[in-house]
Amino acid sequence: GMSTGRSAATPLGQCRADECRNLQGPSVWLTDERVVCECSEHCKIYYHASCFKKLAKAIASDLEDHICLTPDCDGTLFRVNLIDSDGRLVRKYIDDEAILQEIRRKKQQQADQRSNPETPPAVDIPEHSRGRNTHAHAHAHTRKGRNSEPERGGDKDANTKADERARRANSSQSSHPAPAP
């Protein structure tokens, strides 16, 4: 069926350039040199490489601000890559997994807040983050001096552990209904 990957007979998508000048029409094929843009809301936008290059100035600021190029989409662009006709990556205009991670984390937090209405309103969040930071900070100090490079990794660990703790603390509180605001 259609779901088993794309055949060469199916275009990947339509070129999103308003002024698409491609002689073969607006379809973007597997064999075309193309630019593929992906955003956090799962937009996947295609341009013929030549159309994209003509557009580049017009959309430069959107690209810089990682704004999705789909009208009405408030997604964040995390990947914009130039792919050649053999499917090889030629140039990364944007390739930022960190953005994606950050977005996923935010979404997860929102989902957690929605799915657990018992938790007190977000007012006491600074409490946690304060505690979390001092913990990470203290941890960093113990590692200093020995070797300043791996310190960042150590920080991350400290954060996740503190996160875990905070989360556990939260979930144990959540069995008692929050006092009415």
Coordinates of C-alpha atoms in Angstrom, one line a residue:
G1 CA 0.0 0.0 0.0
M2 CA 0.9 3.7 0.1
S3 CA 2.3 3.5 3.6
T4 CA 5.4 1.5 2.8
G5 CA 7.7 4.5 2.2
R6 CA 7.5 6.7 -0.8
S7 CA 8.0 5.3 -4.2
A8 CA 10.0 7.4 -6.8
A9 CA 6.6 7.9 -8.6
T10 CA 5.2 9.9 -5.8
P11 CA 6.3 13.5 -5.2
L12 CA 7.6 14.3 -1.7
G13 CA 5.4 17.4 -1.7
Q14 CA 4.7 20.6 -3.4
C15 CA 7.2 23.5 -3.6
R16 CA 6.1 26.1 -1.1
A17 CA 7.5 29.1 -3.0
D18 CA 4.8 31.4 -4.3
E19 CA 6.9 32.0 -7.4
C20 CA 7.9 28.4 -8.1
R21 CA 9.7 28.6 -11.4
N22 CA 10.5 24.9 -11.7
L23 CA 9.9 23.7 -15.3
Q24 CA 8.5 20.4 -14.2
G25 CA 5.9 22.1 -12.1
P26 CA 5.5 22.6 -8.3
S27 CA 6.0 19.0 -7.2
V28 CA 9.2 18.3 -5.4
W29 CA 10.6 14.8 -6.2
L30 CA 13.0 12.5 -4.6
T31 CA 15.4 13.2 -7.5
D32 CA 15.2 17.0 -7.1
E33 CA 17.8 19.1 -5.3
R34 CA 15.6 20.4 -2.5
V35 CA 15.3 22.2 0.8
V36 CA 13.3 20.5 3.5
C37 CA 12.0 22.5 6.5
E38 CA 10.6 20.8 9.6
C39 CA 8.9 22.5 12.5
S40 CA 7.9 21.4 16.0
E41 CA 4.3 21.2 15.0
H42 CA 5.2 18.5 12.4
C43 CA 5.1 20.7 9.3
K44 CA 7.3 19.3 6.6
I45 CA 7.8 21.9 3.9
Y46 CA 9.6 21.4 0.6
Y47 CA 11.2 23.9 -1.7
H48 CA 13.1 23.3 -4.9
A49 CA 16.6 24.3 -4.1
S50 CA 16.6 27.0 -6.8
C51 CA 13.3 28.4 -5.5
F52 CA 14.5 28.4 -2.0
K53 CA 17.7 30.3 -3.0
K54 CA 15.6 33.0 -4.7
L55 CA 13.4 33.2 -1.6
A56 CA 16.2 33.1 0.9
K57 CA 16.4 36.9 1.4
A58 CA 12.7 37.3 1.8
I59 CA 12.5 34.6 4.5
A60 CA 15.9 35.2 6.1
S61 CA 14.4 36.8 9.2
D62 CA 11.9 34.0 9.7
L63 CA 14.7 31.5 9.4
E64 CA 16.8 33.4 11.9
D65 CA 13.9 33.5 14.3
H66 CA 13.1 29.8 13.6
I67 CA 9.5 30.8 12.6
C68 CA 7.7 28.1 10.7
L69 CA 7.1 29.1 7.1
T70 CA 3.5 27.6 7.1
P71 CA 1.0 30.4 7.4
D72 CA -1.0 30.2 10.7
C73 CA 1.5 27.7 12.2
D74 CA 3.2 28.8 15.4
G75 CA 5.6 26.0 15.3
T76 CA 9.4 26.5 15.7
L77 CA 11.7 25.5 12.8
F78 CA 14.3 23.2 14.1
R79 CA 15.6 21.7 10.8
V80 CA 16.1 23.3 7.4
N81 CA 18.4 21.2 5.2
L82 CA 19.5 21.4 1.6
I83 CA 19.4 17.9 0.1
D84 CA 20.9 17.0 -3.3
S85 CA 19.3 14.9 -6.0
D86 CA 21.0 11.8 -4.5
G87 CA 19.5 12.4 -1.1
R88 CA 22.7 13.6 0.4
L89 CA 22.8 16.5 2.9
V90 CA 24.5 19.4 1.3
R91 CA 24.0 22.2 3.8
K92 CA 22.3 22.7 7.1
Y93 CA 20.6 26.1 7.2
I94 CA 19.1 25.1 10.6
D95 CA 19.7 21.9 12.4
D96 CA 18.9 22.2 16.1
E97 CA 17.8 19.2 18.1
A98 CA 18.1 21.3 21.2
I99 CA 15.2 23.4 20.1
L100 CA 13.1 20.3 19.7
Q101 CA 14.1 18.9 23.1
E102 CA 13.2 22.2 24.7
I103 CA 9.8 22.2 22.9
R104 CA 9.1 18.6 23.9
R105 CA 10.0 19.4 27.5
K106 CA 7.7 22.4 27.6
K107 CA 4.9 20.3 26.0
Q108 CA 5.5 17.6 28.6
Q109 CA 5.3 20.1 31.4
Q110 CA 2.0 21.5 30.1
A111 CA 0.7 18.0 29.7
D112 CA 1.7 17.1 33.2
Q113 CA 0.0 20.2 34.6
R114 CA -3.2 19.4 32.6
S115 CA -3.3 15.8 33.5
N116 CA -2.8 16.4 37.2
P117 CA -5.2 19.2 38.3
E118 CA -4.6 18.3 41.9
T119 CA -1.1 19.9 41.9
P120 CA -1.1 23.4 43.4
P121 CA -1.0 26.2 40.8
A122 CA 2.3 26.9 39.3
V123 CA 3.1 29.6 41.8
D124 CA 5.5 27.5 43.8
I125 CA 7.6 26.6 40.8
P126 CA 10.4 29.1 41.7
E127 CA 10.7 27.2 45.0
H128 CA 11.8 24.1 43.1
S129 CA 14.0 25.7 40.6
R130 CA 15.8 27.6 43.3
G131 CA 16.4 24.4 45.2
R132 CA 17.4 22.7 42.0
N133 CA 19.9 25.3 41.0
T134 CA 21.7 25.5 44.3
H135 CA 21.9 21.7 44.2
A136 CA 23.4 21.7 40.8
H137 CA 25.7 24.6 41.8
A138 CA 27.0 22.8 44.9
H139 CA 27.6 19.8 42.8
A140 CA 29.6 21.8 40.2
H141 CA 31.8 23.2 43.0
T142 CA 32.8 19.8 44.2
R143 CA 33.9 18.9 40.7
K144 CA 35.8 22.1 40.0
G145 CA 39.5 22.2 40.2
R146 CA 39.9 18.6 39.1
N147 CA 39.0 19.3 35.5
S148 CA 36.7 22.1 34.4
E149 CA 35.6 20.4 31.1
P150 CA 33.2 17.6 32.2
E151 CA 31.5 20.1 34.6
R152 CA 28.6 20.7 32.3
G153 CA 27.8 17.0 32.1
G154 CA 27.9 16.9 35.9
D155 CA 25.5 19.8 36.0
K156 CA 23.0 18.0 33.8
D157 CA 23.1 14.9 36.0
A158 CA 22.5 17.0 39.1
N159 CA 19.6 18.7 37.4
T160 CA 17.9 15.5 36.3
K161 CA 18.3 14.0 39.7
A162 CA 16.9 17.1 41.3
D163 CA 14.1 17.0 38.7
E164 CA 13.3 13.5 39.6
R165 CA 13.2 14.3 43.3
A166 CA 11.1 17.4 42.7
R167 CA 8.7 15.3 40.6
R168 CA 8.5 12.6 43.2
A169 CA 7.9 15.2 45.9
N170 CA 5.2 16.6 43.7
S171 CA 3.4 13.4 43.1
S172 CA 3.5 12.5 46.8
Q173 CA 1.9 15.8 47.5
S174 CA -0.7 15.4 44.9
S175 CA -2.6 12.7 46.8
H176 CA -3.8 15.5 49.2
P177 CA -6.1 17.8 47.4
A178 CA -4.7 21.3 47.1
P179 CA -6.4 23.9 49.4
A180 CA -8.9 25.9 47.4
P181 CA -7.4 29.1 46.1

